Coordinates of C-alpha atoms in Angstrom, one line a residue:
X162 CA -116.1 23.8 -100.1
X163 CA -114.0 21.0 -100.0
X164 CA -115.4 17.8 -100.8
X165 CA -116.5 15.3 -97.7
X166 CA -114.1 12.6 -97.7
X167 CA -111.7 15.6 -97.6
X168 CA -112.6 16.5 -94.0
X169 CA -112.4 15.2 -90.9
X170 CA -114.7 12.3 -89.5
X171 CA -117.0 13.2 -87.2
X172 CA -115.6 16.8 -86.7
X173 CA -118.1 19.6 -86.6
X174 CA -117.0 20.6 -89.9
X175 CA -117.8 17.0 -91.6
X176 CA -121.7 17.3 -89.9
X177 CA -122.2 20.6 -91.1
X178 CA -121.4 19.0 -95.2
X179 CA -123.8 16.4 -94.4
X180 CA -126.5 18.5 -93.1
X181 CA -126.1 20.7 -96.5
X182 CA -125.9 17.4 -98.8
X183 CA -129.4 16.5 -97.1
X184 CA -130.9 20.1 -97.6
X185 CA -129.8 20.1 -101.2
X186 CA -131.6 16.8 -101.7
X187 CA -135.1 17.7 -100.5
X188 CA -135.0 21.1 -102.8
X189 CA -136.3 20.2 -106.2
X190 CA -133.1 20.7 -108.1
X191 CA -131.7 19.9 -112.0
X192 CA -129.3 16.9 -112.5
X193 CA -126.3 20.2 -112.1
X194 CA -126.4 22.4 -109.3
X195 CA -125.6 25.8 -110.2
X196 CA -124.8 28.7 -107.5
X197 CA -126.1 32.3 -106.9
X198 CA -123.1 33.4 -108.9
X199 CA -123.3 31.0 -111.8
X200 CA -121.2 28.5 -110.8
X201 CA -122.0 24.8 -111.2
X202 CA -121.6 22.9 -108.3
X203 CA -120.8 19.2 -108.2
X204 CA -123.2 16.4 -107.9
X205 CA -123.5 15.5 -104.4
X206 CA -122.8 12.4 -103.1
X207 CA -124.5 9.4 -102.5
X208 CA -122.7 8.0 -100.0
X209 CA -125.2 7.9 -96.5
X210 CA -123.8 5.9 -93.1
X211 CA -126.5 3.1 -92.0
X212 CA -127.2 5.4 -88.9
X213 CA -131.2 6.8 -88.8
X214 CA -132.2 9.7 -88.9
X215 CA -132.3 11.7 -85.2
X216 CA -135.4 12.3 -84.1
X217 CA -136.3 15.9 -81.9
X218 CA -136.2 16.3 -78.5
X219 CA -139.9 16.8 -77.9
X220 CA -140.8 13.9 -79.9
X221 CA -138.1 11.2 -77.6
X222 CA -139.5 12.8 -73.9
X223 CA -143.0 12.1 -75.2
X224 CA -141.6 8.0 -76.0
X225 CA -140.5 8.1 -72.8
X226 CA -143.6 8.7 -71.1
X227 CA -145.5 6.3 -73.1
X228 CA -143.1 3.5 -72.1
X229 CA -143.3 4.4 -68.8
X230 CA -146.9 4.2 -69.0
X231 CA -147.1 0.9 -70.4
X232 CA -144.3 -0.3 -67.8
X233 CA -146.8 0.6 -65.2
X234 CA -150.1 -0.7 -66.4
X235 CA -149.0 -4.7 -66.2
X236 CA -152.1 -6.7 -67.8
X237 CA -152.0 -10.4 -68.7
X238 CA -152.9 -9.4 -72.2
X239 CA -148.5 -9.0 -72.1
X240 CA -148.0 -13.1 -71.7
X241 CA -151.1 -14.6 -72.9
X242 CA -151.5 -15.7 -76.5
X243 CA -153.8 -13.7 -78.8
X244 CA -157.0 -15.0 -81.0
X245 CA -154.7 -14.1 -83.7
X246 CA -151.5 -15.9 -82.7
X247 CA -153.7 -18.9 -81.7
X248 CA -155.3 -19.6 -84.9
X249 CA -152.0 -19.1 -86.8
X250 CA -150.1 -22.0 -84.5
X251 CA -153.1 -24.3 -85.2
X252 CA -152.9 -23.6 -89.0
X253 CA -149.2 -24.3 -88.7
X254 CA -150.0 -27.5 -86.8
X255 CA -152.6 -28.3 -88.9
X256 CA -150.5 -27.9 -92.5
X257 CA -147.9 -30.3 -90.6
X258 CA -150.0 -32.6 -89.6
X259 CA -151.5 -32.7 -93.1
X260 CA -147.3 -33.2 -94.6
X261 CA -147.2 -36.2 -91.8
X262 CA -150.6 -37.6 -92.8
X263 CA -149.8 -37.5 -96.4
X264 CA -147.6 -40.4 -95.9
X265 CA -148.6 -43.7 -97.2
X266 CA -149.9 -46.1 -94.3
X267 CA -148.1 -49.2 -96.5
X268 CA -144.6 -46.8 -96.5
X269 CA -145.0 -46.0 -92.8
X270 CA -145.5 -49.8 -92.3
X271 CA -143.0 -51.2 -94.1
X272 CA -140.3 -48.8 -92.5
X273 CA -140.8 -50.4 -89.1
X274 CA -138.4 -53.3 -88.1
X275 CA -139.1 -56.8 -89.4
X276 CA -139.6 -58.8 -86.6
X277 CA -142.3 -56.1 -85.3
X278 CA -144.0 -56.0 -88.6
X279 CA -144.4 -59.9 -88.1
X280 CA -145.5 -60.0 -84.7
X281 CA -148.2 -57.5 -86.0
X282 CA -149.2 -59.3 -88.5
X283 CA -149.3 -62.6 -86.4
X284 CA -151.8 -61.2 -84.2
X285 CA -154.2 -60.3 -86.8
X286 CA -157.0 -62.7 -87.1
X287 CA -156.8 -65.5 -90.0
X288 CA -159.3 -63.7 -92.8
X289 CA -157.1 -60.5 -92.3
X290 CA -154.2 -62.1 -93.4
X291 CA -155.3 -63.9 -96.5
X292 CA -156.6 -60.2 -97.5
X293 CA -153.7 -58.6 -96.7
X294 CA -152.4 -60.8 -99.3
X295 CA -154.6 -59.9 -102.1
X296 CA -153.4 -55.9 -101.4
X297 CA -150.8 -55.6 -103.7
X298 CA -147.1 -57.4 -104.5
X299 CA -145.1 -56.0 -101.0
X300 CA -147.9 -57.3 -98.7
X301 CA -148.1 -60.9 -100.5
X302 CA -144.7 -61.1 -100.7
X303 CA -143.8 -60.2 -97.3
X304 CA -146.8 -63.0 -95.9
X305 CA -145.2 -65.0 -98.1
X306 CA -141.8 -65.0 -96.9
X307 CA -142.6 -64.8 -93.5
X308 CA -145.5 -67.6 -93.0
X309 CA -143.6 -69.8 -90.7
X310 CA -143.5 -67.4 -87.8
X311 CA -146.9 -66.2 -88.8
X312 CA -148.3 -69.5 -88.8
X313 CA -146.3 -70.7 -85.4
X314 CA -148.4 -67.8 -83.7
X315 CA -151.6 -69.4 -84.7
X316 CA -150.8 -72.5 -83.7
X317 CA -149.8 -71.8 -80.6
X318 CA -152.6 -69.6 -79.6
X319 CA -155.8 -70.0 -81.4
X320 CA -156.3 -73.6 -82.4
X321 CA -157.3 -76.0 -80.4
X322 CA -155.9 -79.1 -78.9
X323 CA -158.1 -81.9 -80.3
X324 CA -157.0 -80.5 -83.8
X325 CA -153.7 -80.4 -83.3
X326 CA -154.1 -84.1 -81.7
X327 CA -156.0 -85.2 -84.8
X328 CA -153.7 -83.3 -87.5
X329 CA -150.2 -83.3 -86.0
X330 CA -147.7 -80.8 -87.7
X331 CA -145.4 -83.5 -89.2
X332 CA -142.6 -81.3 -89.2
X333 CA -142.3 -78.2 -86.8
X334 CA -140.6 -76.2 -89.3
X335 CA -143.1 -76.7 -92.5
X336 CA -145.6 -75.3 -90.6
X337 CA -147.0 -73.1 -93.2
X338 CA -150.5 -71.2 -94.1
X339 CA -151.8 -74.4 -96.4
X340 CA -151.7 -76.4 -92.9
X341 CA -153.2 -73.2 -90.4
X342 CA -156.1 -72.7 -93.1
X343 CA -156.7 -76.4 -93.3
X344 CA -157.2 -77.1 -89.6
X345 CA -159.5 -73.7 -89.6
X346 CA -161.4 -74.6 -92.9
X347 CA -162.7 -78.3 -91.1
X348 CA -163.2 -75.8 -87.8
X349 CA -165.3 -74.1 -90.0
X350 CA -167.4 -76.6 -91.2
X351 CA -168.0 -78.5 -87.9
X352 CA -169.5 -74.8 -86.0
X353 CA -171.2 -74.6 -89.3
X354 CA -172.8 -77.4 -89.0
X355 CA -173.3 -77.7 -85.5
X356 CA -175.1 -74.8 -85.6
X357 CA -177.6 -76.1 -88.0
X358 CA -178.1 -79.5 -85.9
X359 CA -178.4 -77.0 -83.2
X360 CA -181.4 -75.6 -84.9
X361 CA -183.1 -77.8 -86.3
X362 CA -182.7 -80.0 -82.8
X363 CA -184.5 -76.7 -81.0
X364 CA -187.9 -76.3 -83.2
X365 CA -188.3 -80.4 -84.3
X366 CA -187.2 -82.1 -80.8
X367 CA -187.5 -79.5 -78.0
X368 CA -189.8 -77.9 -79.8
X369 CA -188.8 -74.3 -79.0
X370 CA -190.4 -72.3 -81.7
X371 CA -191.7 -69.2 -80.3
X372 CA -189.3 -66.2 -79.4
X373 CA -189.4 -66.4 -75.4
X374 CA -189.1 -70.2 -75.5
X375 CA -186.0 -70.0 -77.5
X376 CA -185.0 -67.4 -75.2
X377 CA -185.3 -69.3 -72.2
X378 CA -183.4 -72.4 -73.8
X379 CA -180.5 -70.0 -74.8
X380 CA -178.3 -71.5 -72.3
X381 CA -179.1 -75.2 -73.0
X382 CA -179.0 -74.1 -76.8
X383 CA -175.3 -72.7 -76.2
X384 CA -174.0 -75.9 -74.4
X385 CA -175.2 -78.4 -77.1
X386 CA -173.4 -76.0 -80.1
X387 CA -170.0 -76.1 -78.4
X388 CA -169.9 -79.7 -77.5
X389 CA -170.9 -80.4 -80.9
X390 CA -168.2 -78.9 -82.9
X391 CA -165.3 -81.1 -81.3
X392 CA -167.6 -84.1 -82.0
X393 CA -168.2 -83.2 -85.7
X394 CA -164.8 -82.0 -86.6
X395 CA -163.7 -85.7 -85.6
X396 CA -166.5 -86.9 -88.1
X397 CA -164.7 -84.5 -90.9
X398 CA -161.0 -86.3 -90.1
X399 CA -162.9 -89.6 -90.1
X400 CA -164.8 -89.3 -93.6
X401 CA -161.5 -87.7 -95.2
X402 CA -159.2 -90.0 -93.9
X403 CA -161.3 -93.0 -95.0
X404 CA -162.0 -91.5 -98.7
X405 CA -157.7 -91.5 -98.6
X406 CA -157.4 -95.0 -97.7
X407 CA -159.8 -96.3 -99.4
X408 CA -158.4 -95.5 -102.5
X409 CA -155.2 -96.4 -101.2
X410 CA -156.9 -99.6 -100.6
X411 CA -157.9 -100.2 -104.0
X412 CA -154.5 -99.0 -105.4
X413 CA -152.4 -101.9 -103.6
X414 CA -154.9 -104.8 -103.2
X415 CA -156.2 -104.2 -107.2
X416 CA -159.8 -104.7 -105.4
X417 CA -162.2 -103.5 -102.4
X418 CA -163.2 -104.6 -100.0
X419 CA -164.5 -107.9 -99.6
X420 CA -168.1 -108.6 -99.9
X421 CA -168.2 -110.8 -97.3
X422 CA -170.1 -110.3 -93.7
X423 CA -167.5 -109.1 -91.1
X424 CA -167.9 -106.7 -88.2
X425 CA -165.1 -104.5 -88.0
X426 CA -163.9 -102.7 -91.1
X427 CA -159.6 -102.6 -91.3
X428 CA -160.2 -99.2 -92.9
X429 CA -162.0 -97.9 -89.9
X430 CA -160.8 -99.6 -87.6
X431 CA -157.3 -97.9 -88.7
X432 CA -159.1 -94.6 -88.4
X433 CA -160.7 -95.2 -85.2
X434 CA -157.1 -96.7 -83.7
X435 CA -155.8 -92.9 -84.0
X436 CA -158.7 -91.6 -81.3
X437 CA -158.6 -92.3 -77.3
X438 CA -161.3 -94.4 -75.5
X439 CA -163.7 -90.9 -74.8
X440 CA -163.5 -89.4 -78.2
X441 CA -164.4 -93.1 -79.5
X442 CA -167.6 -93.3 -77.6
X443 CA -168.8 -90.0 -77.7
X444 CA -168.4 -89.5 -81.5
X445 CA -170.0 -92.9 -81.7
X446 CA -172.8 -91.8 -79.7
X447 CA -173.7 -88.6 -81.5
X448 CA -173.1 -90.0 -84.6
X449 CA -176.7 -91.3 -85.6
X450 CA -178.0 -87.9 -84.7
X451 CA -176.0 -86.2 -87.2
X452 CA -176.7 -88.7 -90.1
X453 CA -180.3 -88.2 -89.1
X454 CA -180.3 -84.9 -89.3
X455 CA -179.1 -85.2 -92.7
X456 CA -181.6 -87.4 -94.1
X457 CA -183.9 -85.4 -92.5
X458 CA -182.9 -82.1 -94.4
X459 CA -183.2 -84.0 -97.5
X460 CA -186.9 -85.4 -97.2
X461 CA -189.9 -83.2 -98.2
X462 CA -191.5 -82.0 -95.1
X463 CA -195.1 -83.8 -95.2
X464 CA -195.9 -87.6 -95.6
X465 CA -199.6 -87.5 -95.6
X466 CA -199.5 -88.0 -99.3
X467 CA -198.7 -87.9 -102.8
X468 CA -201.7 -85.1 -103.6
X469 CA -200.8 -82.7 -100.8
X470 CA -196.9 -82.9 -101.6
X471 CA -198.1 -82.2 -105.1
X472 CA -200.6 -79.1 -103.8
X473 CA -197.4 -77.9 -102.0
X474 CA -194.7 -78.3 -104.9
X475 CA -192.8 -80.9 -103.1
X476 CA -193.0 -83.4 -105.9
X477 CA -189.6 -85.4 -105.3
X478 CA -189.5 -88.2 -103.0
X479 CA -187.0 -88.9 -100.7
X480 CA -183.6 -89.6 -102.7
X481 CA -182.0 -93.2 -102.3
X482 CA -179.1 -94.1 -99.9
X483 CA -176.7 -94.0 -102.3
X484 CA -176.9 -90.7 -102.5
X485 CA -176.2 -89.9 -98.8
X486 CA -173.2 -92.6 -98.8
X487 CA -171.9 -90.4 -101.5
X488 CA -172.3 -87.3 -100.2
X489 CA -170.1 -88.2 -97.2
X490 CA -168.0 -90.8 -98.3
X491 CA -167.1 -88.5 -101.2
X492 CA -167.9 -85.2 -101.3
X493 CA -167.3 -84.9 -97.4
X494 CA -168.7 -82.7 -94.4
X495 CA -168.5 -80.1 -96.3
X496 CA -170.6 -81.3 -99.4
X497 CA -173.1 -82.0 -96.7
X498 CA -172.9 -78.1 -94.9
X499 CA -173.2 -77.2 -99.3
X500 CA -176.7 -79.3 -99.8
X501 CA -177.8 -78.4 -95.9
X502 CA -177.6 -74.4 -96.5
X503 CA -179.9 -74.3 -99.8
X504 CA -183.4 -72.8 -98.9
X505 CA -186.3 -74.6 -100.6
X506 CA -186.7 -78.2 -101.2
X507 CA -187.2 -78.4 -104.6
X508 CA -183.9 -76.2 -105.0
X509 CA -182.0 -78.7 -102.6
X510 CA -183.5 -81.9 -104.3
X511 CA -182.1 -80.0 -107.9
X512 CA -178.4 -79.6 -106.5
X513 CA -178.2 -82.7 -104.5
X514 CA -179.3 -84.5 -107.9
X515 CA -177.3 -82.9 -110.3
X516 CA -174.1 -83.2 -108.4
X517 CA -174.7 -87.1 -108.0
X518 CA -175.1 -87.3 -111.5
X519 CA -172.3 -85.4 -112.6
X520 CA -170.1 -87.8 -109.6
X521 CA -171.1 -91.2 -111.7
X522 CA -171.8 -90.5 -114.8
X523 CA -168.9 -89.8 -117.5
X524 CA -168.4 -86.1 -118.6
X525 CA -169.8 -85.9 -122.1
X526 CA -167.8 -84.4 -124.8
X527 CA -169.2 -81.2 -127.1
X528 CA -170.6 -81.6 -130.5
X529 CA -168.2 -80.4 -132.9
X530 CA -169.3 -77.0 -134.4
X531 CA -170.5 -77.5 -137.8
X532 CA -168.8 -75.8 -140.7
X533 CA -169.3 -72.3 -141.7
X534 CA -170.2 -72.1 -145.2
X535 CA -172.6 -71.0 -148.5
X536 CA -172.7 -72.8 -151.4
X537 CA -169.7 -74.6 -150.4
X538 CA -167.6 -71.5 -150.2
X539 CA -166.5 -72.4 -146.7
X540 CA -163.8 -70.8 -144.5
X541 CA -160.1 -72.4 -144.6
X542 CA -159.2 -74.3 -141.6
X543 CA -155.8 -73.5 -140.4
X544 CA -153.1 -76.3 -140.9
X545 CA -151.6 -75.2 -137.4
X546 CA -151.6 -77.8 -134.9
X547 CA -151.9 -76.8 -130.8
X548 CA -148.5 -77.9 -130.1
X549 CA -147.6 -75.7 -133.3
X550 CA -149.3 -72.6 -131.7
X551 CA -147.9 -73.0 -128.1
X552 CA -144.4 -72.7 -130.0
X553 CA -144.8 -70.1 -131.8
X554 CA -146.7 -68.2 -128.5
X555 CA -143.1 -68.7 -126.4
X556 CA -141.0 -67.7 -129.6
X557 CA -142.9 -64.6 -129.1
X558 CA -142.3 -64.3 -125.6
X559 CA -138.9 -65.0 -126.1
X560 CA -138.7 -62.6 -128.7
X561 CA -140.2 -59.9 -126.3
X562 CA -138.4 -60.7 -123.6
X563 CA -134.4 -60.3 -126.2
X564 CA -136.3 -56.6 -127.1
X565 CA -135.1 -53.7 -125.3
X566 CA -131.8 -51.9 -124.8
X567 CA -128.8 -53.7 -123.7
X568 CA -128.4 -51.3 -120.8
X569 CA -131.4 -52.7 -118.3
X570 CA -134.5 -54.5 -119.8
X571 CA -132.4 -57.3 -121.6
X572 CA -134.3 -60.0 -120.1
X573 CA -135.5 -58.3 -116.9
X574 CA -139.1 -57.8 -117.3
X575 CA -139.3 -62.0 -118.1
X576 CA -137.2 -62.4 -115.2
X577 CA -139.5 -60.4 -112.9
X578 CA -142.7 -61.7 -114.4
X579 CA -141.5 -65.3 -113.5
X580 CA -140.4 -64.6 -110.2
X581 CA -143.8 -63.2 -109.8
X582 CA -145.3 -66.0 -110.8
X583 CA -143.7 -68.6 -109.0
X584 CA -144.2 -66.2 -105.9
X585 CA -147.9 -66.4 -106.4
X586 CA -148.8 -69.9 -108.3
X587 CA -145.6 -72.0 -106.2
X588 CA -146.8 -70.9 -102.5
X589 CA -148.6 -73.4 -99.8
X590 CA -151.6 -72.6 -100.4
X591 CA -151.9 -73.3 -104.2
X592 CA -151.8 -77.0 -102.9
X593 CA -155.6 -76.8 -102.3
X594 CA -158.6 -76.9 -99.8
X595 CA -158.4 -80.2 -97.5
X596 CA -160.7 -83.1 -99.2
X597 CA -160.8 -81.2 -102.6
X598 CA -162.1 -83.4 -105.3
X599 CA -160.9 -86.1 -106.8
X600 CA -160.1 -87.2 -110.5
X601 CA -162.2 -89.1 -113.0
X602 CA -159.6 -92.4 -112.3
X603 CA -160.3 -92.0 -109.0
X604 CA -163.8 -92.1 -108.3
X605 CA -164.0 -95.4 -111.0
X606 CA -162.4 -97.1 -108.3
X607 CA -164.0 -95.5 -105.5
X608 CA -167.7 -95.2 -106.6
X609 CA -168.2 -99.0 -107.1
X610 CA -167.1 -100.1 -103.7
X611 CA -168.8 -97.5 -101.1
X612 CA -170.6 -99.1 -98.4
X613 CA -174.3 -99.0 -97.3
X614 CA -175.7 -96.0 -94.9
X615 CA -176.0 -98.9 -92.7
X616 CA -172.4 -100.0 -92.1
X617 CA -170.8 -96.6 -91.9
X618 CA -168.7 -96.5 -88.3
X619 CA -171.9 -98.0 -86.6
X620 CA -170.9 -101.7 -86.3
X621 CA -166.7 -101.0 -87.0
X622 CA -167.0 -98.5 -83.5
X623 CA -169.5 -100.1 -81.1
X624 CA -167.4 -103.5 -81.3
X625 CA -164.1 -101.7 -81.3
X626 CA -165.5 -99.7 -78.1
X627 CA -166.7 -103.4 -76.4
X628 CA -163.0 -104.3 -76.9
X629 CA -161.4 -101.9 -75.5
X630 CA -163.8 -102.1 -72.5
X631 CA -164.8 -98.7 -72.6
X632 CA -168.0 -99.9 -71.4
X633 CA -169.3 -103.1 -70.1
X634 CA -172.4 -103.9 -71.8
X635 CA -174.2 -101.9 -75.5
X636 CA -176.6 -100.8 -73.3
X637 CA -174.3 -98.6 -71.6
X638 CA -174.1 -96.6 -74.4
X639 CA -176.4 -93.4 -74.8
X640 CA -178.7 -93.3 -77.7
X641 CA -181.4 -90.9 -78.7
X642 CA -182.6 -89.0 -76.0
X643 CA -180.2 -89.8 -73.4
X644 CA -177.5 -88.2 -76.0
X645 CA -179.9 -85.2 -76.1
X646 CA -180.0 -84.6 -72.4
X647 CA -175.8 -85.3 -72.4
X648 CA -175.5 -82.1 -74.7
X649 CA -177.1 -79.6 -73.1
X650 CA -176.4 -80.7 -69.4
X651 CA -175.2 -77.7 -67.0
X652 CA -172.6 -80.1 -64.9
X653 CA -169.3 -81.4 -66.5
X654 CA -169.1 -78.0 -68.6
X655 CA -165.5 -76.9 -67.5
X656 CA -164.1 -80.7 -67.5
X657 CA -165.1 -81.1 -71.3
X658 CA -163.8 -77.8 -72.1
X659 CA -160.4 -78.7 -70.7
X660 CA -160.1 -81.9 -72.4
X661 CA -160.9 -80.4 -75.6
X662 CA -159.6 -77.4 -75.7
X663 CA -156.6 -77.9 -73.2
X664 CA -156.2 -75.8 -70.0
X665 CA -155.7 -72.0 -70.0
X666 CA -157.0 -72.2 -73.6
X667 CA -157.7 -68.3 -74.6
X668 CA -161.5 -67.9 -75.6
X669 CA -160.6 -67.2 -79.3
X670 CA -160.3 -71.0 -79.8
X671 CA -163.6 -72.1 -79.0
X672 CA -165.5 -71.1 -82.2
X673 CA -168.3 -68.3 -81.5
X674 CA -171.3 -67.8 -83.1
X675 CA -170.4 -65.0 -85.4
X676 CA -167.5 -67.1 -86.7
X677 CA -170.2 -69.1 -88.6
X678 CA -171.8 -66.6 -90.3
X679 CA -168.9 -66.4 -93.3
X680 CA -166.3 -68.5 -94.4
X681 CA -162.9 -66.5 -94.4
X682 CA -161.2 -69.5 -95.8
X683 CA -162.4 -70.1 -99.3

């Protein structure tokens, strides 16, 4: 037999060859073939066309039929989805939604475009922000760089008018963060502290103590704490514009003021020049309530004597006026909001004392340590000076900083850590919280010529308010109860709002309640 490639394709002859090959190679056979008559064929080949294997006649009719059975029996199981099929897209949805979700929300951020990463931002209330800085380097460095528009936002939307009135912007492009957390710090402390007035106002004066009765005055309640904070927040600029001028005072006349009798004070009278005719008189007539309330939170709370203050631990008296004249006129509103919050008397009396103390007297210096020693076998002091040691500490950095290859970290990792410290210690904000405290040379000159409780804006504003002729005659102005009834009057409401807080004012200016409960300043 001649071999296939031999003979012709696809003739009957070449089909017969293939049919043998396949015969030969389902017979159990020896690697050589041999014939009947001792011949020894040649290994077949393995050459096979891709073409399958036919199947019989019997076997393809009964296909047929099965097809056409299925053809006929239509079902919806055909086009709808199977459990199976189901639960395999959701595990594919799921594992891709788990490669999405595995994203970082910072990198997702930080990919969006810059101007809507900033108006983002911008919108996020003012305690957000000053974490966001704290997060990590990108997020500070980004608030940094961008706290103009960020700043501009707030300004614009959630501060109110009488702030910006008392604290212009002095330039419209330096508005930065120092200036938006400033106005919101003294916003701060004037709800702060209106709400305690508010309180203590309630239970000692209206004499609301019991849950329904304080219920029933929630409306009257609500009134007097909004119309206070304008009012006291006018009483912060006041106090920490006169502690500046006072010592700017001193500083160019080489004195204070003079002893003598006079009725208007130039420094407050320069102060109360910057406020209009109805701020004037309504500060002025408010303002004995909150000294009042002051010295009030500062006496023990019984005066039938000196064995029942002693039975109930109050065993300080009432401390002097100096101390309240230094408490405002130095320290500030916010020293006072500091002695106001402490719970107990004896705990309040403590602080109030030790922090006037520590205002007047000098700061003592330590003891030196005595020397080590046995038997005069004493430790060696070092002959290296502090200047000496701060030398050799930047030759070390400097020497650190020369390491490295010459390739990339010649002076890079100084480089960075200085531009990430001016980033951080060189931004508006390290400039300090507004009425900070003030330096040993300042308060010699200060301390010595604060006035009495007694002449503080009292006298200075009630003439300066009879010569503007605000009103005709001091008894036109409201005192005591009549300043009571003013603040939690129902009429007049929407007028006082729009002067304060200027028309179409969103309600996120006006201070609520919960915005008292933390600072998100400091």
């Amino acid at each position: 037999m001649d071999p296939p490639h031999l003979t012709e394709f696809a003739s009957q002859r070449y089909f017969d060859k293939l049919k043998q090959l396949s015969e030969s190679k389902e017979q159990p056979h020896d690697a050589a073939t041999h014939s009947q008559d001792g011949s020894v064929l040649a290994e077949p080949s393995t050459f096979i066309l891709p073409i399958g294997r036919s199947k019989p006649i019997d076997q393809i009719s009964h296909d047929n039929q099965r097809a056409e059975k299925r053809r006929g029996n239509f079902s919806f199981r055909t086009i709808l989805p199977t459990r199976g099929s189901v639960d395999h897209d959701s595990r594919r949805f799921s594992t891709d939604a788990t490669k999405r979700r595995s994203t970082p929300f910072d990198q997702l951020f930080f990919a969006l475009p810059n101007e809507l990463k900033i108006q983002i931002i911008a919108s996020l209330p003012l305690s957000d922000i000053l974490s966001l800085r704290l997060a990590s380097r990108s997020w500070h460095a980004m608030i940094t760089m961008h706290e103009f528009p960020i700043a501009r936002y707030h300004l614009e939307h959630h501060v109110p008018i009488y702030a910006k009135r008392l604290y212009p912007v002095p330039d419209p492009f330096a508005i930065r963060l120092h200036y938006l957390c400033g106005i919101w710090h003294r916003l701060h402390v004037a709800a702060k502290l209106s709400y305690l007035i508010c309180e203590r106002v309630t239970k000692e004066i209206f004499l609301r103590t019991t849950d329904a009765q304080r219920i029933e005055f929630e409306p009257q309640y609500e009134r007097m704490r909004r119309r206070l904070i304008p009012l006291l927040f006018t009483i912060f600029h006041f106090f920490e514009t006169y502690r500046t001028l006072h010592v700017e005072y001193i500083k160019e006349h080489g004195h204070g003021l003079p002893r003598g009798t006079f009725t208007i004070n130039p420094i407050e009278a320069k102060i109360m020049a910057m406020y209009d005719d109805q701020t004037l008189l309504r500060v002025h007539q408010v303002f004995p309530l909150v000294i009042s309330s002051f010295c009030r939170r500062l006496r023990p709370p019984s005066y039938v004597g000196r064995f029942e203050r002693s039975i109930r631990g109050y065993l300080k008296d009432r401390p002097p006026d100096e101390v309240y004249v230094t408490a405002m006129c130095v320290g500030g509103l916010r020293q006072v909001e500091k002695f106001w919050e402490i719970k107990g008397y004896n705990s309040r009396r403590g602080a109030v004392d030790s922090w006037f103390h520590s205002i007047w007297k000098e700061p003592s210096e330590p003891a030196p340590k005595p020397r080590r020693g046995f038997m005069g076998l004493a430790r060696k002091k070092s002959s290296m000076h502090e200047s000496d040691f701060g030398r050799y500490e930047e030759a070390q950095w400097a020497g650190r900083g020369r390491q490295g290859s010459d390739a990339g970290r010649r002076g890079s990792d100084v480089s960075m850590a200085n531009h990430w410290d001016n980033l951080v210690f060189h931004t508006s904000l390290a400039e300090g919280m507004p009425m900070g405290e003030l330096s040993r040379e300042q308060l010699k000159l200060l301390l010595p010529d604060l006035p009495k409780l007694q002449d503080i804006w009292a006298p200075s504003a009630e003439a300066l308010i009879l010569g503007r002729n605000i009103v005709e005659r001091p008894q036109d102005i409201k005192r005591n109860a009549q300043v009571l009834l003013d603040l939690i009057r129902e009429d007049g409401a929407t007028e006082e709002d729009e002067w304060w807080y200027g028309r179409l004012a969103p309600e996120s200016v006006r201070p609520p309640l919960e915005a008292i409960e933390e600072d998100p300043i400091e």
